[in-house]
mmCIF file of C-alpha atoms and ligand atoms in Angstrom:
data_model
loop_
_atom_site.group_PDB
_atom_site.id
_atom_site.type_symbol
_atom_site.label_atom_id
_atom_site.label_comp_id
_atom_site.label_asym_id
_atom_site.label_seq_id
_atom_site.Cartn_x
_atom_site.Cartn_y
_atom_site.Cartn_z
ATOM 1 C CA UNK D 1 0.000 0.000 0.000
ATOM 2 C CA UNK D 2 1.492 3.344 -1.002
ATOM 3 C CA UNK D 3 -0.213 5.228 1.859
ATOM 4 C CA UNK D 4 -1.730 4.369 5.209
ATOM 5 C CA UNK D 5 -4.693 6.468 6.347
ATOM 6 C CA UNK D 6 -5.718 6.985 9.954
ATOM 7 C CA UNK D 7 -9.176 8.439 10.657
ATOM 8 C CA UNK D 8 -9.083 10.586 13.813
ATOM 9 C CA UNK D 9 -12.389 11.519 15.491
ATOM 10 C CA UNK D 10 -12.357 15.082 16.868
ATOM 11 C CA UNK D 11 -14.942 17.303 18.601
ATOM 12 C CA UNK D 12 -18.446 15.827 18.387
ATOM 13 C CA UNK D 13 -18.521 14.595 14.788
ATOM 14 C CA UNK D 14 -15.465 15.956 12.945
ATOM 15 C CA UNK D 15 -12.649 13.935 11.446
ATOM 16 C CA UNK D 16 -9.015 14.753 10.971
ATOM 17 C CA UNK D 17 -6.846 12.337 8.999
ATOM 18 C CA UNK D 18 -3.228 11.304 9.228
ATOM 19 C CA UNK D 19 -1.726 9.982 5.997
ATOM 20 C CA UNK D 20 1.637 8.259 5.884
ATOM 21 C CA UNK D 21 3.675 7.759 2.725
ATOM 22 C CA UNK D 22 4.727 4.149 3.201
ATOM 23 C CA UNK D 23 8.019 4.576 1.372
ATOM 24 C CA UNK D 24 9.488 7.560 3.215
ATOM 25 C CA UNK D 25 7.391 7.499 6.398
ATOM 26 C CA UNK D 26 6.427 11.157 5.881
ATOM 27 C CA UNK D 27 3.067 12.110 7.367
ATOM 28 C CA UNK D 28 0.432 14.717 6.530
ATOM 29 C CA UNK D 29 -2.550 15.627 8.662
ATOM 30 C CA UNK D 30 -5.730 16.847 6.981
ATOM 31 C CA UNK D 31 -7.530 19.517 9.047
ATOM 32 C CA UNK D 32 -7.033 20.302 12.719
ATOM 33 C CA UNK D 33 -10.367 20.466 14.571
ATOM 34 C CA UNK D 34 -8.496 19.964 17.870
ATOM 35 C CA UNK D 35 -4.884 19.119 18.645
ATOM 36 C CA UNK D 36 -5.047 16.483 21.407
ATOM 37 C CA UNK D 37 -6.664 13.587 19.487
ATOM 38 C CA UNK D 38 -4.342 14.203 16.534
ATOM 39 C CA UNK D 39 -1.208 14.242 18.695
ATOM 40 C CA UNK D 40 -2.425 11.120 20.508
ATOM 41 C CA UNK D 41 -3.026 9.299 17.214
ATOM 42 C CA UNK D 42 0.402 10.288 15.867
ATOM 43 C CA UNK D 43 2.213 9.169 18.988
ATOM 44 C CA UNK D 44 0.205 5.919 19.113
ATOM 45 C CA UNK D 45 1.437 5.146 15.579
ATOM 46 C CA UNK D 46 4.935 6.478 16.284
ATOM 47 C CA UNK D 47 4.510 8.892 13.392
ATOM 48 C CA UNK D 48 6.028 12.337 12.951
ATOM 49 C CA UNK D 49 4.276 15.178 11.191
ATOM 50 C CA UNK D 50 5.594 16.762 7.994
ATOM 51 C CA UNK D 51 2.628 18.696 6.582
ATOM 52 C CA UNK D 52 -0.701 20.082 7.745
ATOM 53 C CA UNK D 53 -3.279 20.287 4.941
ATOM 54 C CA UNK D 54 -6.307 22.548 5.444
ATOM 55 C CA UNK D 55 -9.525 22.082 3.462
ATOM 56 C CA UNK D 56 -11.287 25.329 4.409
ATOM 57 C CA UNK D 57 -11.445 28.143 6.922
ATOM 58 C CA UNK D 58 -14.270 27.036 9.247
ATOM 59 C CA UNK D 59 -13.322 26.940 12.911
ATOM 60 C CA UNK D 60 -14.229 23.266 13.326
ATOM 61 C CA UNK D 61 -11.433 22.483 10.832
ATOM 62 C CA UNK D 62 -8.700 24.833 12.061
ATOM 63 C CA UNK D 63 -9.238 25.517 15.777
ATOM 64 C CA UNK D 64 -6.654 22.923 16.829
ATOM 65 C CA UNK D 65 -4.019 24.335 14.557
ATOM 66 C CA UNK D 66 -2.210 26.601 17.022
ATOM 67 C CA UNK D 67 -1.675 23.845 19.586
ATOM 68 C CA UNK D 68 -0.822 21.281 16.920
ATOM 69 C CA UNK D 69 1.662 23.650 15.345
ATOM 70 C CA UNK D 70 3.197 24.463 18.732
ATOM 71 C CA UNK D 71 3.756 20.744 19.326
ATOM 72 C CA UNK D 72 5.123 20.066 15.818
ATOM 73 C CA UNK D 73 6.007 23.004 13.583
ATOM 74 C CA UNK D 74 5.035 21.320 10.324
ATOM 75 C CA UNK D 75 4.426 23.515 7.282
ATOM 76 C CA UNK D 76 0.794 24.446 6.670
ATOM 77 C CA UNK D 77 -0.818 24.037 3.237
ATOM 78 C CA UNK D 78 -4.106 25.703 2.321
ATOM 79 C CA UNK D 79 -6.080 27.470 -0.371
ATOM 80 C CA UNK D 80 -4.480 30.533 -1.935
ATOM 81 C CA UNK D 81 -7.999 31.946 -2.368
ATOM 82 C CA UNK D 82 -8.502 31.712 1.405
ATOM 83 C CA UNK D 83 -5.053 32.884 2.511
ATOM 84 C CA UNK D 84 -6.534 36.059 4.032
ATOM 85 C CA UNK D 85 -8.625 34.081 6.535
ATOM 86 C CA UNK D 86 -6.418 31.036 7.154
ATOM 87 C CA UNK D 87 -3.400 30.895 9.482
ATOM 88 C CA UNK D 88 -0.114 31.773 7.735
ATOM 89 C CA UNK D 89 0.450 29.263 4.924
ATOM 90 C CA UNK D 90 3.852 27.899 3.931
ATOM 91 C CA UNK D 91 2.294 26.634 0.710
ATOM 92 C CA UNK D 92 -0.740 28.315 -0.861
ATOM 93 C CA UNK D 93 -2.474 26.135 -3.446
ATOM 94 C CA UNK D 94 -5.308 26.270 -5.968
ATOM 95 C CA UNK D 95 -7.037 24.278 -8.681
ATOM 96 C CA UNK D 96 -4.621 22.162 -10.721
ATOM 97 C CA UNK D 97 -1.650 22.579 -8.379
ATOM 98 C CA UNK D 98 0.321 19.586 -7.169
ATOM 99 C CA UNK D 99 2.938 18.890 -4.513
ATOM 100 C CA UNK D 100 4.281 15.769 -2.859
ATOM 101 C CA UNK D 101 4.095 14.016 0.490
ATOM 102 C CA UNK D 102 7.336 12.026 0.379
ATOM 103 C CA UNK D 103 7.001 9.998 -2.823
ATOM 104 C CA UNK D 104 3.237 10.571 -3.064
ATOM 105 C CA UNK D 105 1.864 13.118 -5.505
ATOM 106 C CA UNK D 106 -0.968 15.254 -4.115
ATOM 107 C CA UNK D 107 -3.307 17.048 -6.537
ATOM 108 C CA UNK D 108 -5.452 20.037 -5.611
ATOM 109 C CA UNK D 109 -9.059 20.489 -6.632
ATOM 110 C CA UNK D 110 -10.967 23.680 -5.925
ATOM 111 C CA UNK D 111 -14.276 22.375 -4.578
ATOM 112 C CA UNK D 112 -15.911 25.633 -3.533
ATOM 113 C CA UNK D 113 -19.600 25.807 -2.658
ATOM 114 C CA UNK D 114 -19.744 25.166 1.109
ATOM 115 C CA UNK D 115 -17.203 27.988 1.324
ATOM 116 C CA UNK D 116 -15.360 29.813 -1.430
ATOM 117 C CA UNK D 117 -11.739 28.722 -1.603
ATOM 118 C CA UNK D 118 -12.444 25.211 -0.301
ATOM 119 C CA UNK D 119 -9.915 22.656 -1.595
ATOM 120 C CA UNK D 120 -9.760 18.863 -1.783
ATOM 121 C CA UNK D 121 -6.509 16.858 -1.624
ATOM 122 C CA UNK D 122 -6.320 13.946 -4.053
ATOM 123 C CA UNK D 123 -3.686 11.204 -3.691
ATOM 124 C CA UNK D 124 -3.802 9.460 -7.101
ATOM 125 C CA UNK D 125 -1.360 6.680 -6.182
ATOM 126 C CA UNK D 126 -2.996 6.192 -2.795
ATOM 127 C CA UNK D 127 -6.444 6.143 -4.364
ATOM 128 C CA UNK D 128 -7.930 8.594 -1.868
ATOM 129 C CA UNK D 129 -9.414 12.076 -1.811
ATOM 130 C CA UNK D 130 -9.892 14.266 1.269
ATOM 131 C CA UNK D 131 -12.913 16.429 0.584
ATOM 132 C CA UNK D 132 -13.591 18.328 3.832
ATOM 133 C CA UNK D 133 -17.140 19.716 3.730
ATOM 134 C CA UNK D 134 -17.597 19.607 -0.073
ATOM 135 C CA UNK D 135 -18.496 16.060 -1.088
ATOM 136 C CA UNK D 136 -19.401 14.308 2.165
ATOM 137 C CA UNK D 137 -19.983 10.594 2.541
ATOM 138 C CA UNK D 138 -23.604 10.138 1.332
ATOM 139 C CA UNK D 139 -24.100 13.909 1.266
ATOM 140 C CA UNK D 140 -22.566 17.298 0.575
ATOM 141 C CA UNK D 141 -21.834 20.405 2.617
ATOM 142 C CA UNK D 142 -24.344 23.197 3.089
ATOM 143 C CA UNK D 143 -24.063 26.156 0.731
ATOM 144 C CA UNK D 144 -22.809 28.838 3.124
ATOM 145 C CA UNK D 145 -20.812 30.961 0.676
ATOM 146 C CA UNK D 146 -21.239 29.497 -2.804
ATOM 147 C CA UNK D 147 -24.170 28.919 -5.136
ATOM 148 C CA UNK D 148 -25.741 25.590 -6.067
ATOM 149 C CA UNK D 149 -24.064 25.977 -9.443
ATOM 150 C CA UNK D 150 -20.620 26.345 -7.875
ATOM 151 C CA UNK D 151 -21.105 23.243 -5.676
ATOM 152 C CA UNK D 152 -22.489 21.241 -8.600
ATOM 153 C CA UNK D 153 -19.379 22.163 -10.625
ATOM 154 C CA UNK D 154 -17.188 21.087 -7.709
ATOM 155 C CA UNK D 155 -18.981 17.753 -7.294
ATOM 156 C CA UNK D 156 -18.867 17.214 -11.051
ATOM 157 C CA UNK D 157 -15.071 17.542 -10.949
ATOM 158 C CA UNK D 158 -14.820 14.971 -8.183
ATOM 159 C CA UNK D 159 -17.093 12.617 -10.136
ATOM 160 C CA UNK D 160 -14.401 12.507 -12.842
ATOM 161 C CA UNK D 161 -11.929 10.823 -10.468
ATOM 162 C CA UNK D 162 -11.415 7.063 -10.930
ATOM 163 C CA UNK D 163 -14.433 5.118 -9.584
ATOM 164 C CA UNK D 164 -12.251 3.203 -7.122
ATOM 165 C CA UNK D 165 -11.130 6.456 -5.407
ATOM 166 C CA UNK D 166 -11.934 6.423 -1.689
ATOM 167 C CA UNK D 167 -13.743 9.401 -0.177
ATOM 168 C CA UNK D 168 -12.758 10.869 3.210
ATOM 169 C CA UNK D 169 -14.862 13.816 4.358
ATOM 170 C CA UNK D 170 -14.859 16.175 7.313
ATOM 171 C CA UNK D 171 -17.772 14.861 9.391
ATOM 172 C CA UNK D 172 -19.596 11.707 10.451
ATOM 173 C CA UNK D 173 -23.005 12.690 9.085
ATOM 174 C CA UNK D 174 -23.473 9.483 7.125
ATOM 175 C CA UNK D 175 -26.399 7.921 9.005
ATOM 176 C CA UNK D 176 -28.578 11.031 8.779
ATOM 177 C CA UNK D 177 -27.441 11.558 5.176
ATOM 178 C CA UNK D 178 -28.591 8.021 4.380
ATOM 179 C CA UNK D 179 -32.027 8.705 5.888
ATOM 180 C CA UNK D 180 -32.348 11.760 3.727
ATOM 181 C CA UNK D 181 -31.117 9.872 0.643
ATOM 182 C CA UNK D 182 -33.927 7.335 1.143
ATOM 183 C CA UNK D 183 -36.459 10.178 1.089
ATOM 184 C CA UNK D 184 -35.198 11.091 -2.404
ATOM 185 C CA UNK D 185 -34.851 7.547 -3.781
ATOM 186 C CA UNK D 186 -36.917 5.169 -1.626
ATOM 187 C CA UNK D 187 -36.618 2.393 -4.194
ATOM 188 C CA UNK D 188 -32.884 2.564 -4.923
ATOM 189 C CA UNK D 189 -31.782 -0.990 -4.059
ATOM 190 C CA UNK D 190 -28.082 -0.116 -3.632
ATOM 191 C CA UNK D 191 -29.099 2.722 -1.310
ATOM 192 C CA UNK D 192 -31.398 0.535 0.795
ATOM 193 C CA UNK D 193 -28.582 -2.003 1.262
ATOM 194 C CA UNK D 194 -26.059 0.664 2.061
ATOM 195 C CA UNK D 195 -28.320 2.442 4.563
ATOM 196 C CA UNK D 196 -28.623 -0.846 6.448
ATOM 197 C CA UNK D 197 -24.843 -1.369 6.430
ATOM 198 C CA UNK D 198 -24.327 2.175 7.684
ATOM 199 C CA UNK D 199 -26.644 1.779 10.650
ATOM 200 C CA UNK D 200 -24.937 -1.519 11.499
ATOM 201 C CA UNK D 201 -21.502 0.131 11.281
ATOM 202 C CA UNK D 202 -22.600 3.031 13.487
ATOM 203 C CA UNK D 203 -24.180 0.640 16.000
ATOM 204 C CA UNK D 204 -20.769 -1.074 16.250
ATOM 205 C CA UNK D 205 -19.141 2.338 16.753
ATOM 206 C CA UNK D 206 -17.288 2.169 13.414
ATOM 207 C CA UNK D 207 -16.746 5.222 11.223
ATOM 208 C CA UNK D 208 -18.158 5.239 7.702
ATOM 209 C CA UNK D 209 -15.327 6.994 5.887
ATOM 210 C CA UNK D 210 -13.538 5.695 2.795
ATOM 211 C CA UNK D 211 -16.326 4.415 0.526
ATOM 212 C CA UNK D 212 -15.474 4.287 -3.165
ATOM 213 C CA UNK D 213 -16.593 7.027 -5.505
ATOM 214 C CA UNK D 214 -18.470 4.315 -7.438
ATOM 215 C CA UNK D 215 -20.564 3.497 -4.348
ATOM 216 C CA UNK D 216 -21.164 7.193 -3.704
ATOM 217 C CA UNK D 217 -22.341 7.674 -7.288
ATOM 218 C CA UNK D 218 -24.778 4.782 -6.858
ATOM 219 C CA UNK D 219 -26.240 6.041 -3.566
ATOM 220 C CA UNK D 220 -25.447 9.712 -2.798
ATOM 221 C CA UNK D 221 -28.414 11.779 -4.064
ATOM 222 C CA UNK D 222 -26.246 14.867 -4.569
ATOM 223 C CA UNK D 223 -24.143 12.969 -7.130
ATOM 224 C CA UNK D 224 -27.272 11.639 -8.842
ATOM 225 C CA UNK D 225 -28.994 14.918 -9.771
ATOM 226 C CA UNK D 226 -28.303 14.384 -13.487
ATOM 227 C CA UNK D 227 -30.033 10.993 -13.672
ATOM 228 C CA UNK D 228 -33.430 10.845 -15.424
ATOM 229 C CA UNK D 229 -34.889 8.537 -12.752
ATOM 230 C CA UNK D 230 -33.928 10.967 -9.982
ATOM 231 C CA UNK D 231 -35.368 13.923 -11.902
ATOM 232 C CA UNK D 232 -38.567 11.951 -12.520
ATOM 233 C CA UNK D 233 -38.834 10.960 -8.858
ATOM 234 C CA UNK D 234 -38.765 14.650 -7.926
ATOM 235 C CA UNK D 235 -41.274 15.579 -10.633
ATOM 236 C CA UNK D 236 -38.526 17.545 -12.388
ATOM 237 C CA UNK D 237 -38.322 15.780 -15.765
ATOM 238 C CA UNK D 238 -36.504 18.013 -18.225
ATOM 239 C CA UNK D 239 -35.055 20.311 -15.518
ATOM 240 C CA UNK D 240 -31.339 21.119 -15.693
ATOM 241 C CA UNK D 241 -28.897 19.089 -13.609
ATOM 242 C CA UNK D 242 -28.010 22.079 -11.463
ATOM 243 C CA UNK D 243 -31.680 22.917 -10.787
ATOM 244 C CA UNK D 244 -32.265 19.351 -9.632
ATOM 245 C CA UNK D 245 -29.128 19.488 -7.474
ATOM 246 C CA UNK D 246 -30.354 22.799 -5.963
ATOM 247 C CA UNK D 247 -33.750 21.246 -5.200
ATOM 248 C CA UNK D 248 -32.132 18.256 -3.450
ATOM 249 C CA UNK D 249 -29.912 20.630 -1.438
ATOM 250 C CA UNK D 250 -32.998 22.712 -0.500
ATOM 251 C CA UNK D 251 -34.851 19.610 0.673
ATOM 252 C CA UNK D 252 -31.861 18.526 2.759
ATOM 253 C CA UNK D 253 -31.710 21.965 4.424
ATOM 254 C CA UNK D 254 -35.303 21.413 5.569
ATOM 255 C CA UNK D 255 -35.063 17.690 6.340
HETATM 256 ZN ZN1 ZN H 301 -17.248 23.704 7.141
HETATM 257 FE FE1 FE H 302 -17.176 21.367 9.121
#
């Protein structure tokens, strides 16, 4: 395996991630909701810390940064577009940029919509993408700063990644997302099966991160707005993809 990924629960339902390049042992952490669980996880694994990767400016993703950075002064990477409201960045990145974690290439996607200047970190060799509050497992982030069109564009970019790509998002919202998904597509067989697996996983206390993009595209209503059967189910035959996406997002806001 080219990378090892550790999912680190923080606050009430946030996740940070630690990613180790297996070849060099270099480690990146994605987001810093709080420092203590991250430092505990790193020391449990005996890992150092070489990079801190920020997805977006919200406090539940950066509030642990000061303490984390005091403990290990690793360089901070974040969106150039958000540099004015993020802590000082050693590396400011935007759409199409790339850097490396040890031997692992990391590609940047601008996935604005939840906020403007939200980025996702894609590890093509490691087959994983860290999406923060853009694409979420079985859902997507609320539109706080961007339009439905901007989020739909962002999700559409992520849908172009290889189907076997694994999705790691910023929160454990999957069980309630699955309930909502069933309200949109009550007869989607793959969704019914997955909703059952999710409640079993949560009952065991397991996290639900790391599903494949293929599974998300079969079950996440926000990735299915372009499908004729989804449009028909909403009574929106002939509507544009983005209008259907906006309607699904509206319904979720009121669910
Ligand atoms: Zn957020
Ligand atoms: Fe968040």
